[in-house]
XYZ file of C-alpha atoms in Angstrom:
585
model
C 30.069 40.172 84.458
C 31.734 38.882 87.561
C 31.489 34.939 89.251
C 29.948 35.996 92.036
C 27.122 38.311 90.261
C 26.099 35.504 88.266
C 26.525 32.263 90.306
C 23.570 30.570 88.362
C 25.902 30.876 84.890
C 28.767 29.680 86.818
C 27.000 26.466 88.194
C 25.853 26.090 84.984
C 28.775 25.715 82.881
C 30.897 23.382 85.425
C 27.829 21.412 85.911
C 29.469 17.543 84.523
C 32.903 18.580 85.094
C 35.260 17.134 87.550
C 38.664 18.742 88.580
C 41.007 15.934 89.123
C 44.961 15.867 89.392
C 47.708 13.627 87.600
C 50.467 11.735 89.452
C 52.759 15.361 89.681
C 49.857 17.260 91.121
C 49.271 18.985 87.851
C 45.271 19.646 87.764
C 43.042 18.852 85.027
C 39.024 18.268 84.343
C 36.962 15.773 83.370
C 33.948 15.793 81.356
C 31.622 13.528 81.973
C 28.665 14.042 79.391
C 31.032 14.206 76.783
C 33.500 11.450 77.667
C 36.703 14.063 77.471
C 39.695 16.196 79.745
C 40.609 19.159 79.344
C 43.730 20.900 81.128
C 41.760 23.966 81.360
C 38.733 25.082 83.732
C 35.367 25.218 82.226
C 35.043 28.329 82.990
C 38.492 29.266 81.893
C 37.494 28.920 78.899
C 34.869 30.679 78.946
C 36.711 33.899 79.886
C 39.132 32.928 76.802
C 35.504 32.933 74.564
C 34.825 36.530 76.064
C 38.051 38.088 74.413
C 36.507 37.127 71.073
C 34.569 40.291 71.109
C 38.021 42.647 70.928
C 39.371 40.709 67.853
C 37.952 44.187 65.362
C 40.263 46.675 67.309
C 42.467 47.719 64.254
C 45.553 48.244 66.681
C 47.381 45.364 68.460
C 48.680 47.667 71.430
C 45.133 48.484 72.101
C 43.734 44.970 71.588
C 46.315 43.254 73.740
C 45.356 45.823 76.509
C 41.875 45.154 76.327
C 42.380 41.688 76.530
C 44.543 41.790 79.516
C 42.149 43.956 80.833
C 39.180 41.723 80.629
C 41.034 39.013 82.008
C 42.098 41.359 85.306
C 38.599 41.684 85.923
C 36.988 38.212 85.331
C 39.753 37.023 87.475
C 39.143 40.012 89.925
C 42.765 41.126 90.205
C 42.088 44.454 90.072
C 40.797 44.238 94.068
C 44.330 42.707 94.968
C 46.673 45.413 95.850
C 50.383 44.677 94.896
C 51.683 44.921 98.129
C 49.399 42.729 99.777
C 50.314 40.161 97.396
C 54.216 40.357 97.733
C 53.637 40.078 101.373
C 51.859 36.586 101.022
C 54.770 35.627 98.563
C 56.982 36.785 101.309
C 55.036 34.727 104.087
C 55.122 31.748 102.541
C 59.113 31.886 101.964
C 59.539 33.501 98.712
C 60.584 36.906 99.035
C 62.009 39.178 95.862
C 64.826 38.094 93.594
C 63.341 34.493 94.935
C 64.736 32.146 92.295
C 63.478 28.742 93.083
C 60.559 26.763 91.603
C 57.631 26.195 93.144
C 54.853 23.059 92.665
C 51.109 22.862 91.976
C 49.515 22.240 95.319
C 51.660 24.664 96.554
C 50.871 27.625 94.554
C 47.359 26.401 94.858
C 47.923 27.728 98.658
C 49.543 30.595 98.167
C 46.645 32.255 95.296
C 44.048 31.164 97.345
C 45.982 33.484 99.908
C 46.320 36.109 98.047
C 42.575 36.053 97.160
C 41.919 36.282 100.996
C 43.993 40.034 100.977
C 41.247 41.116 98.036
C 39.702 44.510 99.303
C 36.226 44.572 100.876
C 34.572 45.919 98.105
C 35.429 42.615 96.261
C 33.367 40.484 98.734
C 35.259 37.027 98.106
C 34.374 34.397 100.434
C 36.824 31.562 101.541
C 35.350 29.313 98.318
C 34.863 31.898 95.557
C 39.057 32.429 96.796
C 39.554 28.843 96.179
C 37.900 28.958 92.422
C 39.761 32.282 91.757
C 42.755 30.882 92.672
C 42.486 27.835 90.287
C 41.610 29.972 87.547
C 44.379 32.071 88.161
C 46.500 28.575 88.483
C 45.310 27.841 84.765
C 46.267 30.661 83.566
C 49.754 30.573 84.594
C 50.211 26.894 83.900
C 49.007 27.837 80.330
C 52.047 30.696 80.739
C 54.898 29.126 81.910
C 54.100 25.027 81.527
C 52.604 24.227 79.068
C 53.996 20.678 79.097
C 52.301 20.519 82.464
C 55.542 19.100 84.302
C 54.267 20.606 87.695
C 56.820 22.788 88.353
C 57.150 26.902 87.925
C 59.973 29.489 88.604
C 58.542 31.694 91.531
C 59.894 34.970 89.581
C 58.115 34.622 86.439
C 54.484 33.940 88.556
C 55.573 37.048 90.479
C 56.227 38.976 87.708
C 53.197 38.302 86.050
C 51.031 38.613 88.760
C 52.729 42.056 89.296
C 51.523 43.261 85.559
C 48.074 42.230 86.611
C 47.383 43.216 90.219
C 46.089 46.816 91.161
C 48.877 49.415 91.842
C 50.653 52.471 90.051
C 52.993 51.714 87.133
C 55.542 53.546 88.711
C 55.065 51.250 91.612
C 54.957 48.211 89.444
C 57.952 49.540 87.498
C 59.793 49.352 91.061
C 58.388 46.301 91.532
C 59.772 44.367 88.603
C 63.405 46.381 89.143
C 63.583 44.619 92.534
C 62.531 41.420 91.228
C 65.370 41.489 88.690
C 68.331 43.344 90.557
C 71.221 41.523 91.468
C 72.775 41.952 95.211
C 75.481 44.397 92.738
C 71.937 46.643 92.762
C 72.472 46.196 88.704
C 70.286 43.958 86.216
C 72.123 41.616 84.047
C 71.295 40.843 80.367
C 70.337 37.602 81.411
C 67.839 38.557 83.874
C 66.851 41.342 81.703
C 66.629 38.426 78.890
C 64.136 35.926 80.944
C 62.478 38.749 81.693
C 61.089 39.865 78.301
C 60.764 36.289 77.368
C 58.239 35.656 81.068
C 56.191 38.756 79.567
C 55.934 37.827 76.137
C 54.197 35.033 77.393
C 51.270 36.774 78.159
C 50.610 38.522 74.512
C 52.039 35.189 72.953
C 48.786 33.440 74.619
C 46.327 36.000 73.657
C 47.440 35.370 70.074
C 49.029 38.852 70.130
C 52.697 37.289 69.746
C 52.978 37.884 66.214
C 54.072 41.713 66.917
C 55.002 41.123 70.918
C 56.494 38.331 70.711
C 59.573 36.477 68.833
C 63.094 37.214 69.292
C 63.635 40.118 72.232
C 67.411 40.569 71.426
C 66.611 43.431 70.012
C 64.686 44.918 73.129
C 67.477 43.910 75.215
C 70.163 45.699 73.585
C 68.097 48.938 73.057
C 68.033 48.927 77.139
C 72.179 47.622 77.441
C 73.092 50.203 74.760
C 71.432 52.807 77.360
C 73.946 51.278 80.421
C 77.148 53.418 81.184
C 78.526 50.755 83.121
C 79.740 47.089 81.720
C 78.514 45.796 85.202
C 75.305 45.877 84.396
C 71.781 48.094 84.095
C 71.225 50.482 86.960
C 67.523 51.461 88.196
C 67.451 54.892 86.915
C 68.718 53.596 83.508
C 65.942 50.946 83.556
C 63.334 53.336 84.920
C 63.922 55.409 81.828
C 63.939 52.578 79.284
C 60.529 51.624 80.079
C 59.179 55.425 80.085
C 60.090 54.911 76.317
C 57.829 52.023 76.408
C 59.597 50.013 74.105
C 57.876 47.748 71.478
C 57.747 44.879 72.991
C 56.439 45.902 76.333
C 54.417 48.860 75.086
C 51.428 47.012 75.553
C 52.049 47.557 79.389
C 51.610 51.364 80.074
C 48.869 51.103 77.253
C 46.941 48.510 79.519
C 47.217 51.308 82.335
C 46.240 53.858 80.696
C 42.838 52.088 79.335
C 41.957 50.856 83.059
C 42.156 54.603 84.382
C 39.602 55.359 81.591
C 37.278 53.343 81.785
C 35.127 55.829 83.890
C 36.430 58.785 82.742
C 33.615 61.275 80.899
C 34.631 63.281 78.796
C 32.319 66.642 77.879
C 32.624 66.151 74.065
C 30.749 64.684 71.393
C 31.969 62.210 68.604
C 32.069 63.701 65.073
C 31.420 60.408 63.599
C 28.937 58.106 65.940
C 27.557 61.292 67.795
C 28.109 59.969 70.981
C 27.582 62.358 74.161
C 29.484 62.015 76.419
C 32.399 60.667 75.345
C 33.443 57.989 78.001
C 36.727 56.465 78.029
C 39.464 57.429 75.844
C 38.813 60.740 73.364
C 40.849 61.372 70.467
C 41.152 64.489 68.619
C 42.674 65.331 65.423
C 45.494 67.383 65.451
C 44.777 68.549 61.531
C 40.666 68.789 61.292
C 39.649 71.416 63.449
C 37.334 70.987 66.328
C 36.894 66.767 65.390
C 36.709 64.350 68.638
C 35.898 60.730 68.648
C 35.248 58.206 70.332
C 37.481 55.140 71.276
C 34.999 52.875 69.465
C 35.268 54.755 66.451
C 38.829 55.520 66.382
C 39.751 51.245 67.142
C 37.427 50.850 64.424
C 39.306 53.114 61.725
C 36.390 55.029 60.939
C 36.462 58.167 58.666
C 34.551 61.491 58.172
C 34.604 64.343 55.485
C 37.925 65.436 55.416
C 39.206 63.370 58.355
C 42.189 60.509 57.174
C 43.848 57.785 58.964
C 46.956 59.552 58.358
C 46.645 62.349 60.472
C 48.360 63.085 63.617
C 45.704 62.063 66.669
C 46.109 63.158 70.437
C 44.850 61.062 72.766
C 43.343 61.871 76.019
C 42.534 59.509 79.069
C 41.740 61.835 81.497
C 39.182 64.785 81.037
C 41.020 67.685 79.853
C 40.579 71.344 80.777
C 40.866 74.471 78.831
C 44.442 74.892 78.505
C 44.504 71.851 77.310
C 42.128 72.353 74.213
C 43.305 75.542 73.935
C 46.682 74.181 72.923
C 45.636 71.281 71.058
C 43.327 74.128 68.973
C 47.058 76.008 68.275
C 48.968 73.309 67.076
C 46.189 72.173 64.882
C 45.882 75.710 63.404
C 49.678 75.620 63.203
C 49.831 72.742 61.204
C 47.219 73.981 59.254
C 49.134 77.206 58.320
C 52.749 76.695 58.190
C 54.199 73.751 56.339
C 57.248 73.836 58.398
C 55.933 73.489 61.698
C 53.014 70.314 59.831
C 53.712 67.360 61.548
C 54.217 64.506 59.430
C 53.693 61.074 60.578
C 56.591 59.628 62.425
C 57.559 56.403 63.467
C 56.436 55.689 67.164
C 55.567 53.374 69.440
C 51.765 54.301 69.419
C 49.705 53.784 67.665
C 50.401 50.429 66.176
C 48.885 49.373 63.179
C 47.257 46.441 63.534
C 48.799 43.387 61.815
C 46.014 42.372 60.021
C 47.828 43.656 56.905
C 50.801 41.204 57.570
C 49.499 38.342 59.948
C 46.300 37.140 60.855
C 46.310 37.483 64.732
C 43.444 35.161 64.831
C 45.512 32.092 64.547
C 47.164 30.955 67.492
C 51.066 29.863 67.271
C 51.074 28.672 70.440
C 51.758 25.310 71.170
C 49.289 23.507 73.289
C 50.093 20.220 74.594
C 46.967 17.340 74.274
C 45.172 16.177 77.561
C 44.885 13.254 79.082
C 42.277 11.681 77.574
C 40.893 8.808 80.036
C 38.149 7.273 78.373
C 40.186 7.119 75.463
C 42.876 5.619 77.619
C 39.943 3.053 78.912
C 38.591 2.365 75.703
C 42.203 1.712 73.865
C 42.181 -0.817 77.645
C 38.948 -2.291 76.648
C 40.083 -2.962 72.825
C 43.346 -4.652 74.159
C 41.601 -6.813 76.105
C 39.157 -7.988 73.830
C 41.674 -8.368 71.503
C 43.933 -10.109 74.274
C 40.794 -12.770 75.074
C 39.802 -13.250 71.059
C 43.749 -14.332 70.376
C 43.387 -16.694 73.896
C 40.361 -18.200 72.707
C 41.887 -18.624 69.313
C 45.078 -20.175 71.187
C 42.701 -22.234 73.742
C 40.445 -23.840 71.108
C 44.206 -24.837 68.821
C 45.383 -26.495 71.961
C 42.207 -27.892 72.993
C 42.438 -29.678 69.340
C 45.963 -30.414 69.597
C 45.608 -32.019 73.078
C 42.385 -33.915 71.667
C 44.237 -35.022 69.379
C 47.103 -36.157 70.997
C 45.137 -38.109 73.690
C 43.415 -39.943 70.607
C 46.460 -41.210 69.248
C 47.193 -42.196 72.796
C 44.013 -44.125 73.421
C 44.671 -45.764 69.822
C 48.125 -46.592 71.195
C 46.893 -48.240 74.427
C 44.330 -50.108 72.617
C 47.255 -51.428 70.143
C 49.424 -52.130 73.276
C 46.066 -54.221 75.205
C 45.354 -56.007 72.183
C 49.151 -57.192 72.169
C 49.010 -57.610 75.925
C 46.303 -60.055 75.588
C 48.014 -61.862 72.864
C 50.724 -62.177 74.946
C 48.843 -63.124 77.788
C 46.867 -65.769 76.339
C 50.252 -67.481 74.337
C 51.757 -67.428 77.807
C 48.767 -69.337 79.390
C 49.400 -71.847 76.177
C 52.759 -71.986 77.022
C 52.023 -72.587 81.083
C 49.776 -75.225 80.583
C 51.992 -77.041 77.302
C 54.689 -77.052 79.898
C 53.183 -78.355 82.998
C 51.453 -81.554 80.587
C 55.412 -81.984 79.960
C 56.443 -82.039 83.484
C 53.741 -83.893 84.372
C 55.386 -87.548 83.227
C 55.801 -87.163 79.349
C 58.944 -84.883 79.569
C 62.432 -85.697 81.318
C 64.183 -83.780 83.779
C 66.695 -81.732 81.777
C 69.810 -83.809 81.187
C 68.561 -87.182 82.515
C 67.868 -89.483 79.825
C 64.797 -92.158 80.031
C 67.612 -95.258 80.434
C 69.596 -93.235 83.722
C 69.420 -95.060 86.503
C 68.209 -93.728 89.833
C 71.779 -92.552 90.925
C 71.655 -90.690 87.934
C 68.819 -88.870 89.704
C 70.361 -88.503 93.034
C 73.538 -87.391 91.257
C 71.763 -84.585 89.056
C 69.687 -83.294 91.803
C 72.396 -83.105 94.422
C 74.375 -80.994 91.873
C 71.289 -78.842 91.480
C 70.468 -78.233 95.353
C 74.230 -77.697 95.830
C 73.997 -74.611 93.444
C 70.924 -73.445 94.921
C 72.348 -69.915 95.437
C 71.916 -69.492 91.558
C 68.849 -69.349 90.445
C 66.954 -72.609 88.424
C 66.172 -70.440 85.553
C 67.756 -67.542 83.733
C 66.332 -64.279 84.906
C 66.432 -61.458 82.522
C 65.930 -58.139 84.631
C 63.011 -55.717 83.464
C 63.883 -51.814 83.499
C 60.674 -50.301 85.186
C 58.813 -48.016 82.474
C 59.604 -44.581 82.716
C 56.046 -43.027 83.635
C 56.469 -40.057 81.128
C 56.244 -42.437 78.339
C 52.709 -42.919 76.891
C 52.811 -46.543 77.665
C 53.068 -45.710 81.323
C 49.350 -44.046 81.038
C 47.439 -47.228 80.408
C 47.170 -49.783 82.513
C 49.681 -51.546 84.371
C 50.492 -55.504 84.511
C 53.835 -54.879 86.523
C 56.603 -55.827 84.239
C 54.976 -58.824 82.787
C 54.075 -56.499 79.737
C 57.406 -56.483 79.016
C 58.929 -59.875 79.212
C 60.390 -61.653 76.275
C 57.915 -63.984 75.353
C 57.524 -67.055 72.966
C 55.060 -69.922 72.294
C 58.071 -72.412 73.422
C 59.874 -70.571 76.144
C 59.740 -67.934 78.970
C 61.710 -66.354 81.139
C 60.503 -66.196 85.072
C 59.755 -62.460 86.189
C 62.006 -61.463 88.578
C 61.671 -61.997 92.367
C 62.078 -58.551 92.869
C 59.210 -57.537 90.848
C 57.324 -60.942 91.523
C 57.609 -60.337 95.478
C 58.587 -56.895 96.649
C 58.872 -57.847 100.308
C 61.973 -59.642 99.473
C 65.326 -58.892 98.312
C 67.314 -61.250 95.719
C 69.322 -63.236 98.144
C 65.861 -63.761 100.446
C 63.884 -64.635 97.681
C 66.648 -67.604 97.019
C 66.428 -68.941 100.468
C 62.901 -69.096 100.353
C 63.253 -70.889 97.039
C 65.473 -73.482 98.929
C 63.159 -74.364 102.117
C 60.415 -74.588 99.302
C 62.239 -77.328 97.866
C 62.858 -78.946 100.717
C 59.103 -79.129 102.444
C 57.959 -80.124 98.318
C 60.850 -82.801 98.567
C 60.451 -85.491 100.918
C 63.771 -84.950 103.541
C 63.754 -89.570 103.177
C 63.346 -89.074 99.620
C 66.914 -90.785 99.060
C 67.647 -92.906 96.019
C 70.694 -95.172 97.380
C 68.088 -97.262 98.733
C 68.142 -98.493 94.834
C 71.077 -99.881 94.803
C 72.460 -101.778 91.731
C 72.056 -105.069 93.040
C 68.199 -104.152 93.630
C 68.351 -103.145 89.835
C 65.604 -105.735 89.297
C 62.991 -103.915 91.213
C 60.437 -103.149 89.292
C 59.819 -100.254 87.157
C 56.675 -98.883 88.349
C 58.820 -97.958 91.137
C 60.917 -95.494 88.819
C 58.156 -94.614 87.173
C 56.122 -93.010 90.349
C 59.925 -91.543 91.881
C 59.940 -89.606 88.370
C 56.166 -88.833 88.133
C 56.572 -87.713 91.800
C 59.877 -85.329 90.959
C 57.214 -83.682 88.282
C 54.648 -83.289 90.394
C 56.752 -81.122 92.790
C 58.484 -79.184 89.645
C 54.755 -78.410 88.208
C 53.687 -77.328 92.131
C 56.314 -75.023 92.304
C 56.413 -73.653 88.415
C 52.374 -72.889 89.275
C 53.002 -71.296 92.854
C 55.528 -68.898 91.447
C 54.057 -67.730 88.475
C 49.907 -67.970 88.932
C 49.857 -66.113 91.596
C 52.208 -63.003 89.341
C 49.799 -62.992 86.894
C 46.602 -63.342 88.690
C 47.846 -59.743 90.137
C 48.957 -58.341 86.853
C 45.949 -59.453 85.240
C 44.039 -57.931 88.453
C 42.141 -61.139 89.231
């Protein structure tokens, strides 16, 4: 069943998938019916199913090669011709013994080119080359990266893709000697080492590597115990190692042999299924006379009459003519007659039994790394996030309540504070009027005593006008509130709020605070020329001269009630106005 044959079953199973790439240009598919990635093609693994049906072959040479086989043709390999492929290799700069490593997109490029050198008979258009070429990019990702890093040595692709294109062995067996000679024209045990280990790959993934795989220190000294020289292995010594198809790689000329086959009739008929023609590979006994089968039976393990397992088989790939029978009918008769000449069953590379006794080839050992999974990536996203916004909520609504409660025992603090204020407030305007009823004519000028006599007066008040640069009261100064406190957010008298008050005494705000536009020494000056115009300038008491001691006293009476007058003007003028603003009259 090829792509192009059945483009209907092709559509059909990459119909909801996606073929994206990561950040390193690795490529991978999306799934979007069933919310999941894969790093393989759809259709990749559908090929991968397909091999399912080759799992009963009782021999793990012949398995592997079927496998291999099936996946040649699926991928259409077998219409690229291994020359035409090392010549794109060489075209895009990587020609043999190339040991560099190569990138994603890039080998994307170069498949698709090779695709385009497929033979006519193929018929692959420009896009079937471009799907071909990505399953063929899967394949060897799954091969050689399997952590999906992005990056591939050029040799082991080559070598690979030598194994699986269409040419000779012998030519492939050239092929691979190139690949792995040094400029010395000799192989080294480490080339000869990465070697096996590239190609082991390949069975490894078709769950074959329980007999293929493992360890190939073995293999490689079988091949340097065959070298003459300490240099290295020479090309006819590595020629001839392979002819003796060694274990590991026996799978190889095995896979060759099947694919020139597969179309091969054979004029026979099977003792066993009665098949007729054989087609494929025929095997004959070499100790039951005149009994053929079939490939299907003899995978199978099936028996007949006399037949066993045990006896020697000789197989045939290509149709045989009479000389041939006729000596395959002589050494079974020989076998049959002399015990000397029997041939007893010896240890070779072929057949090999499967391992079904041993392992069970079914389960894979290879590692596989997990896929990017993005919408379980977007739904872990989604979970954090929810979870993110429940614990800010949580967070919001405990500092929503914290703040609420904080500004409560605020507002209970300014409400404290205003009740004070107003306490204050009112005891000062107790205190403002108590005072001005004093100065008004019931209380004395401070040290003047009711018996002075009026050049007592002009005596104390000269003293006080010449200190007039000092101010008539104490003045305490007021630190401005710092407006981080909580007092600072309620309202605002000025400083009044915080003046030392009592019901007897207060201390005038200060003329800073009281009146901004002026500084200190200003606001004294102004003090003075307020005096002056509330003074009268004639206001002089030598005119009351002892001798004139008999005038009478309502005279004294109105200079004194005249001196309070002007004190109580200029107490009210100073002050009212200061708390008329604070009180925001």
């Amino acid at each position: 069943m090829e792509i192009e044959s059945d483009d209907h079953l092709y559509d059909k199973i990459v119909e909801g998938w996606e073929r994206t790439e990561t950040e390193k240009g690795v490529p991978y598919y999306v799934c979007h019916k069933t919310e999941s990635t894969s790093w393989n093609h759809p259709f990749y693994l559908k090929i991968m199913e397909e091999l399912d049906e080759y799992r009963d072959i009782r021999y793990a040479a012949y398995r592997t090669a079927f496998k291999i086989r099936h996946i040649q043709k699926r991928l259409k390999l077998h219409h690229v011709k291994l020359k035409a492929m090392k010549e794109m290799f060489d075209c895009h700069g990587y020609p043999e013994s190339c040991d560099t490593v190569i990138g994603c997109e890039e080998l994307q490029e170069l498949l698709t080119s090779v695709y385009q050198t497929a033979d006519q008979a193929a018929n692959v258009t420009i896009q079937q080359a471009e799907v071909f070429a990505q399953l063929l990019q899967n394949l060897v990702l799954n091969l050689f990266d399997v952590d999906r890093t992005g990056c591939l040595r050029v040799c082991s692709v080559k070598q690979v893709l030598i194994i699986l294109t269409s040419a000779r062995l012998a030519d492939k067996y050239r092929s691979l000697y190139h690949e792995l000679a040094e400029p010395s024209t000799y192989i080294s045990s480490k080339n000869l080492t990465a070697f096996l280990q590239d190609l082991s790959q390949l069975p490894d993934l078709l769950q074959e590597g329980a007999i293929f795989g493992g360890d190939v220190t073995a293999t490689v000294n079988s091949c340097i115990n065959m070298a003459d020289s300490s240099v290295g292995i020479s090309e006819d010594q590595f020629y001839s190692w392979l002819l003796k198809e060694p274990q590991t790689l026996v799978w190889i000329p095995t896979f060759h042999r099947l694919a020139a086959s597969e179309t091969v009739k054979h004029e026979s008929k099977c003792n066993i299924c009665k098949t007729y023609p054989i087609v494929g590979f025929r095997y004959r006994c070499l100790q039951c006379f005149n009994f053929d089968m079939c490939q299907q039976c003899f995978y199978m393990g099936c028996t007949k009459k006399k037949h066993k397992l045990k006896h020697p088989i000789q197989e045939y790939c290509l149709s045989t003519t009479t000389k041939v029978d006729t000596k395959a009918f002589l050494k079974t008769l020989r076998n049959n007659i002399s015990k000397k000449h029997r041939q007893k069953s010896r240890q070779k590379y072929l057949p090999v039994v499967a391992e079904s006794h041993l392992f069970s080839h079914t389960a894979g050992m290879r590692r596989e790394p997990p896929a990017p999974d993005i919408h379980e990536t977007l739904t872990q996203q989604i979970q954090q996030l929810s979870e993110a916004e429940a614990q800010f909520k949580g967070q919001s609504s405990a500092n929503a309540l914290s703040q609420q409660r904080h500004l409560e025992k605020i507002i209970e603090q300014l409400k404290e504070e205003n009740r004070r204020l107003q306490e204050k407030i009112m005891t000062m305007k107790e205190s403002s009027d108590t005072e001005s009823n004093v100065s008004g004519g019931s209380r004395p000028l401070s040290g003047v005593s009711p018996g002075d006599t009026p050049r007592h007066y002009k005596t104390l008040l000269s003293s006080k006008l010449a200190n007039s640069n000092q101010p008539l009261s104490p003045i305490v100064p007021v630190q401005s509130p710092d407006p981080d406190t909580p007092h600072s957010r309620g309202p605002q008298y000025d400083s009044l709020d915080f003046l030392e008050v009592s019901p007897s005494h207060f201390t005038l705000p200060s003329l800073t605070n009281s009146r901004e536009c002026l500084d200190e020494e200003e606001a004294m000056d102004a003090l003075v020329n307020k005096m002056q115009l509330i003074f009268p300038s004639n206001m002089s008491y030598s005119v009351y001269s002892l001798p004139k001691c008999g005038v009478e006293q309502d005279e004294m009476l109105q200079a004194a009630s005249t001196i309070g007058s002007a004190m109580t003007d200029f107490v009210s003028e100073a002050i009212m106005p200061h708390n008329k603003q604070s009180l925001g009259y």
